Tab-separated table of C-alpha atoms and ligand atoms in Angstrom:
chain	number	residue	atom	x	y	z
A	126	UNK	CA	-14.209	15.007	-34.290
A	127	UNK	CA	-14.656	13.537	-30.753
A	128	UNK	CA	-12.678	15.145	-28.228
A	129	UNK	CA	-10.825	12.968	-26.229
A	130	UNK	CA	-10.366	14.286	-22.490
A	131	UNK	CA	-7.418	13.421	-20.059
A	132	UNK	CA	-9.454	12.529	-17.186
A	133	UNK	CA	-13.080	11.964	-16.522
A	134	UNK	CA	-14.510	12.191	-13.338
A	135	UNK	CA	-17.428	10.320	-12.312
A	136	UNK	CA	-19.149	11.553	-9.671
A	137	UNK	CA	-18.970	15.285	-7.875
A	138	UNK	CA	-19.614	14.434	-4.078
A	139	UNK	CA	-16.192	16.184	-1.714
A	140	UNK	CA	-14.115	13.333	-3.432
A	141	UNK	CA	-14.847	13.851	-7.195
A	142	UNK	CA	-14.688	17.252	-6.942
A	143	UNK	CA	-11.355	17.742	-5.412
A	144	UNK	CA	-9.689	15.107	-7.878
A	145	UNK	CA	-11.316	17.032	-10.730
A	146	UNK	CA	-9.734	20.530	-9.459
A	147	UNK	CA	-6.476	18.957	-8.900
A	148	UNK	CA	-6.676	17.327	-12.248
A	149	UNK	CA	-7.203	20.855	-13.648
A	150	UNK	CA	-4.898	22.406	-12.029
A	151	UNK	CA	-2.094	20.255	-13.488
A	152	UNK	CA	-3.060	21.582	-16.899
A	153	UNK	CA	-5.266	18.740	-17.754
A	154	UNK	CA	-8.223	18.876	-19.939
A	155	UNK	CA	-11.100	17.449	-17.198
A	156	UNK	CA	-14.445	16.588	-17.256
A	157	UNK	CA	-16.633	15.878	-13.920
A	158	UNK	CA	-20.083	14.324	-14.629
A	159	UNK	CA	-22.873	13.778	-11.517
A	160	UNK	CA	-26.192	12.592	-11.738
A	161	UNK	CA	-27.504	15.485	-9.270
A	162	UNK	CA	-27.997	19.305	-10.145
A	163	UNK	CA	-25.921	21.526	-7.001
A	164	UNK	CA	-26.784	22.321	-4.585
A	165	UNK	CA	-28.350	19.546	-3.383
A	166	UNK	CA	-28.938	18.002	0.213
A	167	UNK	CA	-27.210	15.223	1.165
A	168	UNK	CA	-26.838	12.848	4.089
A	169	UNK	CA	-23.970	13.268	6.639
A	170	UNK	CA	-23.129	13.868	9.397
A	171	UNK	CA	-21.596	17.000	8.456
A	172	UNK	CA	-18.455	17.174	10.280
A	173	UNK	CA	-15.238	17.893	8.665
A	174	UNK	CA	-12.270	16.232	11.023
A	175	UNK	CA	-9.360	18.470	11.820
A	176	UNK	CA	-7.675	15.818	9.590
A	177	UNK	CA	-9.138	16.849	6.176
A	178	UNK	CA	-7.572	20.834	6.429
A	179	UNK	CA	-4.233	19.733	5.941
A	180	UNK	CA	-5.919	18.077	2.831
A	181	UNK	CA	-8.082	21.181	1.754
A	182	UNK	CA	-5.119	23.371	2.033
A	183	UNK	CA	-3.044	21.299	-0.398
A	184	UNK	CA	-5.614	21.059	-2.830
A	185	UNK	CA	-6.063	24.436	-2.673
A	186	UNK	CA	-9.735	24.490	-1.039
A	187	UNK	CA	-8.526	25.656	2.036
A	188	UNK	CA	-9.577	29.253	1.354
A	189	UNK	CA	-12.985	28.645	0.215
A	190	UNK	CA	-14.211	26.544	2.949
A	191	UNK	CA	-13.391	28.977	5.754
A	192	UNK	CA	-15.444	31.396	3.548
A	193	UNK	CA	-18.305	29.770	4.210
A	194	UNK	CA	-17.639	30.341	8.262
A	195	UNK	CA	-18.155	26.643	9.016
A	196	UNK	CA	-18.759	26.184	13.174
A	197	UNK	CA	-16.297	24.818	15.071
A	198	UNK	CA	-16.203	21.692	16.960
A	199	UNK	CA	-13.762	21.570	19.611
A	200	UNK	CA	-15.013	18.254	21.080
A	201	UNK	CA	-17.384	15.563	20.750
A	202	UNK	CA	-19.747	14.333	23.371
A	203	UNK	CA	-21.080	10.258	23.489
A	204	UNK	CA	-24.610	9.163	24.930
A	205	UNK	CA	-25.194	5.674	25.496
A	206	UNK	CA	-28.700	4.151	25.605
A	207	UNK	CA	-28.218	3.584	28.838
A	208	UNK	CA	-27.683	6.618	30.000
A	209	UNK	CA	-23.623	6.961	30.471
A	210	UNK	CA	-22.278	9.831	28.515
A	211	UNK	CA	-18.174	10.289	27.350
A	212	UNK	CA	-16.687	13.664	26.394
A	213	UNK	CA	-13.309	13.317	24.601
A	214	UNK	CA	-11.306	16.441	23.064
A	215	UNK	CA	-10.888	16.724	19.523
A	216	UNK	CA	-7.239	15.990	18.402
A	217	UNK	CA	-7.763	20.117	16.690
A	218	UNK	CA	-10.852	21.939	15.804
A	219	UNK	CA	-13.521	20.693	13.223
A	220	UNK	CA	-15.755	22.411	11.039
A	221	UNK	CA	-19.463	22.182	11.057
A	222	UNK	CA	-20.478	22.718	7.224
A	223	UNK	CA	-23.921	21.448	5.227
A	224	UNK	CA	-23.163	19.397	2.400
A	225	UNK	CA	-25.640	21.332	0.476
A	226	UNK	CA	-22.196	24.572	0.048
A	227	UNK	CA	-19.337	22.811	0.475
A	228	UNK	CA	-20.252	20.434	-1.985
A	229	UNK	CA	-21.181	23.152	-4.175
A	230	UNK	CA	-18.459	25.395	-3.184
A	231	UNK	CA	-16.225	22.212	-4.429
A	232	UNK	CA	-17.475	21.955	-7.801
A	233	UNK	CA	-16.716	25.781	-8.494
A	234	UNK	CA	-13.856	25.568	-7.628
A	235	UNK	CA	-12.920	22.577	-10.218
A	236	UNK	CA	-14.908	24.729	-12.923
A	237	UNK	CA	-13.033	27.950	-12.043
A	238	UNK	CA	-9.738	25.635	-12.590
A	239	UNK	CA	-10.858	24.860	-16.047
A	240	UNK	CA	-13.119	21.533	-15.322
A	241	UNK	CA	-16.060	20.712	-17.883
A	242	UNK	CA	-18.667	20.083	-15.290
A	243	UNK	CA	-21.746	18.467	-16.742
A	244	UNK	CA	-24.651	17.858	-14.198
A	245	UNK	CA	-27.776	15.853	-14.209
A	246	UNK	CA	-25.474	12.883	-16.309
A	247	UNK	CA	-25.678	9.460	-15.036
A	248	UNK	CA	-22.654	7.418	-15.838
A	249	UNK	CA	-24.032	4.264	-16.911
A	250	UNK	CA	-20.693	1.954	-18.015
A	251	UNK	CA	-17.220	2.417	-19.226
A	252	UNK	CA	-15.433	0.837	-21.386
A	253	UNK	CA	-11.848	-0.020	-22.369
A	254	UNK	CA	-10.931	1.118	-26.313
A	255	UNK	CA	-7.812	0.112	-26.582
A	256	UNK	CA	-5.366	2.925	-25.229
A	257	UNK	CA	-8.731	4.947	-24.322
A	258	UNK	CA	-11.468	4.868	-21.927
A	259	UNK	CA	-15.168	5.239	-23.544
A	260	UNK	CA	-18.319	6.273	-20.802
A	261	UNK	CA	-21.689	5.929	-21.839
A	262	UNK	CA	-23.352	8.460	-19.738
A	263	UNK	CA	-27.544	9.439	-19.453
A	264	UNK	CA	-28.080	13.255	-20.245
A	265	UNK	CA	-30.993	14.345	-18.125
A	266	UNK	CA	-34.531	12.248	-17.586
A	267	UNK	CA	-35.020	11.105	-20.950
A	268	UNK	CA	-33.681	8.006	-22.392
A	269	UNK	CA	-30.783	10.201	-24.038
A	270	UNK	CA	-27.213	9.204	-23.894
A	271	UNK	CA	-24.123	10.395	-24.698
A	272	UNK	CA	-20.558	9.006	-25.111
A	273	UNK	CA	-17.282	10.656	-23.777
A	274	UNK	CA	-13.889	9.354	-24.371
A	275	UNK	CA	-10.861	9.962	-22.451
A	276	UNK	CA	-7.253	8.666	-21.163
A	277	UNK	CA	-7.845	7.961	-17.982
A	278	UNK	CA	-11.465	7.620	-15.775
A	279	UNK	CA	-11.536	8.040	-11.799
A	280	UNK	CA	-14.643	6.408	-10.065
A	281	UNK	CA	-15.869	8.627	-7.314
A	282	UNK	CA	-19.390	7.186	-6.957
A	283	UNK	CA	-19.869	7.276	-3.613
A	284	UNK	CA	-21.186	3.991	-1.757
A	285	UNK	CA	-24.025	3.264	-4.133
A	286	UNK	CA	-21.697	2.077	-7.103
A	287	UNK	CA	-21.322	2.050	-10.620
A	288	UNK	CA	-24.034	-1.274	-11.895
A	289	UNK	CA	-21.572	-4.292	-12.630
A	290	UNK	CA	-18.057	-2.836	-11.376
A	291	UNK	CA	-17.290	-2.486	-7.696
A	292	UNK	CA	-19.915	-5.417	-6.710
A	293	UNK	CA	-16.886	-6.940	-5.445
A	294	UNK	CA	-16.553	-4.565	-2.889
A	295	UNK	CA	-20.361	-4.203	-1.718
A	296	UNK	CA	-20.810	-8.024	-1.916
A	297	UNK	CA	-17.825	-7.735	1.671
A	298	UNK	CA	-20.641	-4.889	3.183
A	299	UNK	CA	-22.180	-6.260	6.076
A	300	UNK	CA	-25.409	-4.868	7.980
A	301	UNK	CA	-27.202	-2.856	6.049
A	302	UNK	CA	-28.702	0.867	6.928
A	303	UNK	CA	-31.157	3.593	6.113
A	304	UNK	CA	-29.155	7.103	6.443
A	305	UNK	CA	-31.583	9.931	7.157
A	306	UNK	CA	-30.639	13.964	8.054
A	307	UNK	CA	-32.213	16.903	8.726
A	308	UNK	CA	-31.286	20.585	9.687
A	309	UNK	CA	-32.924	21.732	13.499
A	310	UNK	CA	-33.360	25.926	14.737
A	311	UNK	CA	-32.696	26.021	17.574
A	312	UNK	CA	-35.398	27.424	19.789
A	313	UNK	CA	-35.157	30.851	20.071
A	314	UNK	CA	-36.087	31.229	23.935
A	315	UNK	CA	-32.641	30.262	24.686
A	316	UNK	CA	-33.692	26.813	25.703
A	317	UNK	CA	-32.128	24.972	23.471
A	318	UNK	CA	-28.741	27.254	23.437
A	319	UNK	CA	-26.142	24.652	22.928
A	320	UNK	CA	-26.714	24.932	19.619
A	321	UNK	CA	-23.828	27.891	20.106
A	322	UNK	CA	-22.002	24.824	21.439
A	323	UNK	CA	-18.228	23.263	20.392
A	324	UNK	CA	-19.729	19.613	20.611
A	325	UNK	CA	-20.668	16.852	17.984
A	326	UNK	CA	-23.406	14.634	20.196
A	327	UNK	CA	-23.210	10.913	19.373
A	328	UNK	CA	-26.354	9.781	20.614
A	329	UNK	CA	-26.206	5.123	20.858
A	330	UNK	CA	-29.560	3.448	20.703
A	331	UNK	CA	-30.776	0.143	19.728
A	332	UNK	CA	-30.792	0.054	16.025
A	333	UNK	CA	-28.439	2.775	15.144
A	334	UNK	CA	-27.205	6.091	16.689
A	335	UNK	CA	-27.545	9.669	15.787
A	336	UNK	CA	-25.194	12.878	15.376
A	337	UNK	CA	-25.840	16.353	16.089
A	338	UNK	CA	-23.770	19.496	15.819
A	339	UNK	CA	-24.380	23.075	14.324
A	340	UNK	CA	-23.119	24.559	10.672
A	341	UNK	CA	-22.171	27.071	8.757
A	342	UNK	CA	-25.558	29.158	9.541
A	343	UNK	CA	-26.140	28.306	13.468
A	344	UNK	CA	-28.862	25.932	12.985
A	345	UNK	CA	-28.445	22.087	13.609
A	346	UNK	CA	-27.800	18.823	11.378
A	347	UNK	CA	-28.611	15.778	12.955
A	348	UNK	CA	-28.242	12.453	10.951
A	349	UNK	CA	-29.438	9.336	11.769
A	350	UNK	CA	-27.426	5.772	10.836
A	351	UNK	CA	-30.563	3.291	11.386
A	352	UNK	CA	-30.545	-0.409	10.895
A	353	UNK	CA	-33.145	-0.964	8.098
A	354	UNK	CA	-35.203	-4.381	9.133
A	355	UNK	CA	-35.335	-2.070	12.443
A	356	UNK	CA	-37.563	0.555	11.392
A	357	UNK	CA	-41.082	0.204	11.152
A	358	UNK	CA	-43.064	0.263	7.932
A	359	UNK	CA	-45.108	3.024	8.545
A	360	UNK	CA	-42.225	5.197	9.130
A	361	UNK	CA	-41.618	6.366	5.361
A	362	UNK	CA	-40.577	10.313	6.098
A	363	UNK	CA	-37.298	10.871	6.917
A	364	UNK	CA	-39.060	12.889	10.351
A	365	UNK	CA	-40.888	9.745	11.362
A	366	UNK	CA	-37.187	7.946	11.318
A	367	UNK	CA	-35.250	10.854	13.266
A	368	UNK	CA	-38.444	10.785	15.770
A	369	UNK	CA	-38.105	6.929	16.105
A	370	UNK	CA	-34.477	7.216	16.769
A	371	UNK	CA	-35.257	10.334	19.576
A	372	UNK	CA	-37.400	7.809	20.903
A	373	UNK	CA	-35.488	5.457	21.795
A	374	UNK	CA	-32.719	7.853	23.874
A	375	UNK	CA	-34.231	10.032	26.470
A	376	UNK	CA	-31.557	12.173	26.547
A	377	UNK	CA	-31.749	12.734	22.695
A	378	UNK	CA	-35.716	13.173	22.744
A	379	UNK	CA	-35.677	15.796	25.216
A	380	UNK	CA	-33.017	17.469	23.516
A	381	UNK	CA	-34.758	17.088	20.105
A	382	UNK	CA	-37.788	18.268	22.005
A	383	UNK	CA	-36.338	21.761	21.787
A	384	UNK	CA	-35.598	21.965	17.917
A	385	UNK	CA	-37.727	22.732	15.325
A	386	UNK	CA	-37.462	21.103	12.025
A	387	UNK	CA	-36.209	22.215	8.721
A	388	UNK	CA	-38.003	19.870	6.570
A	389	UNK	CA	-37.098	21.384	3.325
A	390	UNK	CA	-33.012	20.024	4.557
A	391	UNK	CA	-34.015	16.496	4.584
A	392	UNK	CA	-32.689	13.736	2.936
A	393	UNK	CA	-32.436	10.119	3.119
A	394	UNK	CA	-30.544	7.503	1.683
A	395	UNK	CA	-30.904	3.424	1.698
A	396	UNK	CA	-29.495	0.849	1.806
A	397	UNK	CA	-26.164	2.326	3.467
A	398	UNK	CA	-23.377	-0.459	3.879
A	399	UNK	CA	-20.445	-0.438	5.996
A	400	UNK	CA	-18.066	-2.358	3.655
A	401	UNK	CA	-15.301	-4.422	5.422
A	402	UNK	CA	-12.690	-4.339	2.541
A	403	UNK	CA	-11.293	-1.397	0.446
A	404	UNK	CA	-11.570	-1.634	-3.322
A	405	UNK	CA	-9.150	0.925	-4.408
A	406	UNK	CA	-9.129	-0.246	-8.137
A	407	UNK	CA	-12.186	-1.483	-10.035
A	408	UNK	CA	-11.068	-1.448	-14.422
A	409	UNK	CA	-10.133	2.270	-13.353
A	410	UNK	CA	-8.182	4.042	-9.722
A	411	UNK	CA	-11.752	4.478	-7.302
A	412	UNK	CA	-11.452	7.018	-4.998
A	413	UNK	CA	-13.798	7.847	-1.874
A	414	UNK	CA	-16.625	5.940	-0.644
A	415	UNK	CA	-16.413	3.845	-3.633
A	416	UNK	CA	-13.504	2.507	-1.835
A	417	UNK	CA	-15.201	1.847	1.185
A	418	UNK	CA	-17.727	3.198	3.206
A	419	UNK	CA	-16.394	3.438	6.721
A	420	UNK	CA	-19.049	3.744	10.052
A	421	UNK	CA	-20.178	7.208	9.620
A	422	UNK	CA	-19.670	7.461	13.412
A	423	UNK	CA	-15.767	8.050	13.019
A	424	UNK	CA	-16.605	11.299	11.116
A	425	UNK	CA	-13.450	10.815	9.151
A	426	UNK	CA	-15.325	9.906	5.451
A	427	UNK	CA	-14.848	13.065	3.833
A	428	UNK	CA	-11.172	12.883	4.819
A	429	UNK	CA	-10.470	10.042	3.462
A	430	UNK	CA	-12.321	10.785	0.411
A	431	UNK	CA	-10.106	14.477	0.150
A	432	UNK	CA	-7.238	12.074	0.684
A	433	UNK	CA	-7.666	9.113	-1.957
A	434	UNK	CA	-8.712	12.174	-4.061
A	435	UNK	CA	-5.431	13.965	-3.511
A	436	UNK	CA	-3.185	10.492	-3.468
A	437	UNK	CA	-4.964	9.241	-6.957
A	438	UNK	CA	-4.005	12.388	-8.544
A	439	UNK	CA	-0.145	12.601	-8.044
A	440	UNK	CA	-0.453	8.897	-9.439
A	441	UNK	CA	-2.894	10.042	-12.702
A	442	UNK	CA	-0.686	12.952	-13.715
A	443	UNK	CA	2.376	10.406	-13.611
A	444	UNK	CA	0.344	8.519	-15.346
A	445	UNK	CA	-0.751	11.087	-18.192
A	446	UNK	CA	2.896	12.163	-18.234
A	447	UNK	CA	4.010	9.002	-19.027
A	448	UNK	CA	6.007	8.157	-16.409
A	449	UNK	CA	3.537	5.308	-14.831
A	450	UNK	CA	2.313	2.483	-17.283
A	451	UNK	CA	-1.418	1.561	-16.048
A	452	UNK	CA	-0.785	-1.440	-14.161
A	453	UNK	CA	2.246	0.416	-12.260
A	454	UNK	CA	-0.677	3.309	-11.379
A	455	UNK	CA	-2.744	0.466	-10.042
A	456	UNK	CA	-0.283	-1.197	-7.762
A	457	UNK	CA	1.425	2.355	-6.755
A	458	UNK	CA	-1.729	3.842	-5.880
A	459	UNK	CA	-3.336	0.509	-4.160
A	460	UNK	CA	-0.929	0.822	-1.936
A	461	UNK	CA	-0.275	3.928	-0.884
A	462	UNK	CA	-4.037	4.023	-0.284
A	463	UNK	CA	-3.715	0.528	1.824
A	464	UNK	CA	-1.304	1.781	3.541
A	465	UNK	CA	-2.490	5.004	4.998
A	466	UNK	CA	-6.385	3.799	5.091
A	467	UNK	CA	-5.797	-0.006	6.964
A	468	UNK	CA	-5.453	1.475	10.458
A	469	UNK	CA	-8.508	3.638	10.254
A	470	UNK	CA	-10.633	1.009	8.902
A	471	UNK	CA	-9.786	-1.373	11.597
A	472	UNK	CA	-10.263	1.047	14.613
A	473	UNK	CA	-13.066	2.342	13.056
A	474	UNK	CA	-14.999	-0.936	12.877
A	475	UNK	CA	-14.045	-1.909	16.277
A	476	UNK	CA	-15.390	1.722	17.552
A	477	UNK	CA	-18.761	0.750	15.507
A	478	UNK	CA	-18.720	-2.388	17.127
A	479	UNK	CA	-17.890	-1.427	20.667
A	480	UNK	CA	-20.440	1.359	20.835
A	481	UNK	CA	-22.936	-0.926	18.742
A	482	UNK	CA	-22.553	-3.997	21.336
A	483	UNK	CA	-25.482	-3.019	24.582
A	484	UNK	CA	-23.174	-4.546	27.118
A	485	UNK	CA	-19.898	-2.804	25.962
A	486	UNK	CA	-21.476	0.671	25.684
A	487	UNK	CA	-22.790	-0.054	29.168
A	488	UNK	CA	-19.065	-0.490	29.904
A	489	UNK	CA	-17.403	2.081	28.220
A	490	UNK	CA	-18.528	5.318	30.179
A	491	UNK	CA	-16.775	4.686	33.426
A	492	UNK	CA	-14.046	3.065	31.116
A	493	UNK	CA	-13.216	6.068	29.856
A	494	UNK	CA	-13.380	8.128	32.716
A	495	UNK	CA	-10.758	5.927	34.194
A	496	UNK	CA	-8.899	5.775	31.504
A	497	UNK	CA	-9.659	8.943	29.238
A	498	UNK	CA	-6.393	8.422	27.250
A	499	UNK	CA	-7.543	5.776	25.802
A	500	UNK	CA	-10.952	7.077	24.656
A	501	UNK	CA	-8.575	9.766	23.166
A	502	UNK	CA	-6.556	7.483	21.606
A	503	UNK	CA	-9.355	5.563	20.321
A	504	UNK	CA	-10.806	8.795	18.739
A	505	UNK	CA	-7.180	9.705	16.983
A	506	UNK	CA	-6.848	5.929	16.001
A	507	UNK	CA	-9.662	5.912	14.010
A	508	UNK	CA	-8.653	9.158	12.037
A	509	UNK	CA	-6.202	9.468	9.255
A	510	UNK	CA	-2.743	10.402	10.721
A	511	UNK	CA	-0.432	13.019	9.941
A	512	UNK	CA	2.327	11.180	10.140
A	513	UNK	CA	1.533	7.851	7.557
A	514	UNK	CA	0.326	11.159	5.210
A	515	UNK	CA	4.144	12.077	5.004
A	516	UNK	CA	5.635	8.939	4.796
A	517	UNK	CA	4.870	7.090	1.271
A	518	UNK	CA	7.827	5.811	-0.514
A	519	UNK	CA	5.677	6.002	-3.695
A	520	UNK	CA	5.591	9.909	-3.387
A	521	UNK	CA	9.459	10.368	-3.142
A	522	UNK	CA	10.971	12.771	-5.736
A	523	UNK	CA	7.409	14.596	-5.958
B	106	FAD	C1	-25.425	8.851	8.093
B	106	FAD	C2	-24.051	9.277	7.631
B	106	FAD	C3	-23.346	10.234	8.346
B	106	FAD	C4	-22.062	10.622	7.937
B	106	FAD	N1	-21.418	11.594	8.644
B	106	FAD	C5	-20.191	11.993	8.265
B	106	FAD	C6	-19.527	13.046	8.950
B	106	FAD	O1	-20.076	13.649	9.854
B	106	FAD	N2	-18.268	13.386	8.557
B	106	FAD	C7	-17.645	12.751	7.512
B	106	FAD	O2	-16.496	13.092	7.202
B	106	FAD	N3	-18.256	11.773	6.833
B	106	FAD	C8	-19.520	11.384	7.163
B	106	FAD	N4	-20.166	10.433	6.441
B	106	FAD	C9	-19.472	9.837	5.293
B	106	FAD	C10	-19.417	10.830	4.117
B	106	FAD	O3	-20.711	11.291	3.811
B	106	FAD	C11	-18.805	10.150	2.910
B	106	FAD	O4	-17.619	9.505	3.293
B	106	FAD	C12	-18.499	11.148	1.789
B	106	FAD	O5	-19.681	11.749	1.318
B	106	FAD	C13	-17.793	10.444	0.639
B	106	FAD	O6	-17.607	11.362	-0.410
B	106	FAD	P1	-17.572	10.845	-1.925
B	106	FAD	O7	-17.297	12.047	-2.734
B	106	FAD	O8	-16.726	9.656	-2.021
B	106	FAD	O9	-19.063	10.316	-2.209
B	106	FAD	P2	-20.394	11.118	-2.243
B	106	FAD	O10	-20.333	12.319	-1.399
B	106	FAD	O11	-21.461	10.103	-1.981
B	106	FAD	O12	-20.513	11.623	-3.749
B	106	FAD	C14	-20.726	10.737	-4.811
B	106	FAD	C15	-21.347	11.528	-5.954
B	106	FAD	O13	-21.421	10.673	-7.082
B	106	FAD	C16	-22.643	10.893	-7.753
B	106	FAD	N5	-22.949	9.697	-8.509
B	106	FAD	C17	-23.239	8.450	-8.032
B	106	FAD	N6	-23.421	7.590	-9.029
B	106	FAD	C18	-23.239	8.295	-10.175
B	106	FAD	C19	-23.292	7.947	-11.548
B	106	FAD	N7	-23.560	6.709	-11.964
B	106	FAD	N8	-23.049	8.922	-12.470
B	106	FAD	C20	-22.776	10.211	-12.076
B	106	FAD	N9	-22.726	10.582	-10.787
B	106	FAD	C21	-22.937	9.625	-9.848
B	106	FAD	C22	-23.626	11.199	-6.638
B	106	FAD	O14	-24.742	11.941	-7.108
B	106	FAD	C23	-22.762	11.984	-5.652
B	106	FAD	O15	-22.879	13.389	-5.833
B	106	FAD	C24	-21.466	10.029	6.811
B	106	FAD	C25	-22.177	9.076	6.075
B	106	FAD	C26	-23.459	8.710	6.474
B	106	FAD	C27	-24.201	7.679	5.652
């Protein structure tokens, strides 16, 4: 007989993961499918906000990530092309973790709740069957498929998307990007000792800009948002694009200068789109960056993917309770998700667009310096706050 699972989970980046734990841990029978085998590099910036703790903590992730002794980023430090440069404090300290163990450390911890966690299985559709869900997924690199049936499906894709559901959302994405990282040593001469530094460096250029900022094991990641018709052919390895993009900053290149590569850390990923308008339901609740990708540059996407993940959850297990009909999921959910995610978004894409804009970036330096609240405010607006987190009428009575 086919079992029939409450909740399948499809995808296992920071988003799926969490959903799939929290899933678990309200007694339902889970499954969590990803294409990838963990660990596994992945591109990011790989800063956790101060905003996602409050998150991890009430998933119940808290613990686990601080085991890993992320660093700690205290502030974060801008560098225009042109040479101006902003420093603006952190609202509280962030962590400085490689995607390669927290997202692993994530997917234990939904199999140590009790998830079924199949790797190397590529969701290829899903299907409604009347009062059940049915996902045709590929098992490994043959041809092989398999079917799984279940109550209810989350999406958590990422920004790539499931073929034929969220084109919707992409088809609102505007420029288009290559994402590249790679872990840096810092040289051991002491030269290059701001590794040991609080900072994330947001380094603007024409084309794109680039992050840097230590984790868990001292060394650097820096990752690289570059516009794709901007990079030259002949720049295929994903060190030929982070050497393009020192290029064109001295500040970064002589700072780069003092690194030495970890080449076996690198990853890349293309085309990246910013999307300009949040699909939070697609045929099933989508959670993450397959509701929208927001500019990498806010540092805020795993928060809002810990978030969705925690706010589509409370909905599902109404839903699997019986207290929610489907449609009444969609619109509760929708807009708890609007709610909390619209003023993010907004500042976020004017940040990208400020700092993106050659004149404006000129600008903004002695801007800030004159008015540093407002670079601080700028910073907080484009984050998650504390405050719409605790005020949702749809979570009353919880
Ligand atoms: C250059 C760059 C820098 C960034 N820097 C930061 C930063 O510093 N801080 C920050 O908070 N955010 C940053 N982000 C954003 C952050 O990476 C994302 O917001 C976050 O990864 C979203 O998590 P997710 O779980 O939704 O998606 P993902 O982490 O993308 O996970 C999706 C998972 O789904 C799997 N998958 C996809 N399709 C299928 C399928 N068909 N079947 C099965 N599995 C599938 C994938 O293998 C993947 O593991 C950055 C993004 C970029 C591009």
């Amino acid at each position: 007989m086919t079992c029939v699972y409450d909740a399948v989970v499809l995808g296992a980046g920071v988003a799926g993961s969490a959903a799939a734990k929290a899933l678990a841990d309200c007694g339902w029978s889970t499954a969590l499918l990803d294409r990838h085998r963990f660990p596994r590099h992945k591109v990011c910036g790989e800063f956790l906000s101060p905003e996602s703790q409050g998150t991890l903590a009430r998933l119940g992730l808290e613990e686990a990530v601080k085991e890993l002794s992320p660093s700690r980023i205290t502030r974060t430090e801008l560098y225009m092309h042109r040479g101006g440069a902003i420093a603006i404090p952190l609202p509280g300290a962030a962590y400085g973790i490689s995607r390669y163990l927290l997202d692993a450390i994530l997917l234990r911890a939904a199999e140590t709740a009790g998830v079924l966690v199949r790797q190397g299985m590529t969701a290829l559709s899903v299907q409604r069957r009347g009062e059940l869900y049915e996902i045709t997924a590929r098992t490994g690199h043959g041809n092989g498929t398999e079917k799984l049936l279940a109550r209810s499906v989350i999406g958590a894709w990422g920004g790539a998307g499931l073929k034929g559901i969220v084109r919707e959302g992409l088809s609102h994405a505007a420029e288009s990007y290559v994402g590249v990282k790679m872990h840096y040593r810092a040289r051991s001469d002491g030269r290059s000792g701001q590794s040991g530094s609080e900072a994330v460096e947001l380094y603007f250029f024409e084309g794109g800009y680039l992050g840097l900022n230590a984790v868990e094991d001292g060394n650097l990641n820096a990752a690289a948002l570059l516009r794709r018709d901007d990079i030259p052919a002949s720049h295929r390895s994903v060190a030929a694009m982070l050497e393009e993009a020192a290029a064109r900053h001295p500040r970064l290149r002589e700072r780069m200068a003092d690194l030495t590569a970890l080449p076996e850390t690198a990853s890349a990923v293309s085309p990246v789109r910013i999307s300009l308008r949040p699909v939070p339901w697609a045929d099933m609740p989508l959670i993450g960056d397959a509701v929208c990708r927001i500019p990498p540059l806010c540092g805020d996407g795993m928060s809002m993917a810990l978030r969705s993940a925690e706010l589509c959850v409370t909905f599902a297990d109404r839903y699997l309770r019986g207290g929610l009909t489907l449609p009444q999921w969609e619109r509760a959910y929708s807009a708890a998700l609007m709610r909390e995610f619209r003023r993010p978004l907004r500042w976020g894409r004017l940040a990208q667009a400020l700092l993106g804009s050659p004149l404006l970036s000129h600008a903004l330096p002695g801007l800030a310096r004159a008015a540093p609240w407002a670079a601080a405010g700028m910073v907080r607006a484009t984050r998650l706050s504390a405050r719409v987190l605790k005020s949702h009428p749809e979570l009353k009575g919880q």
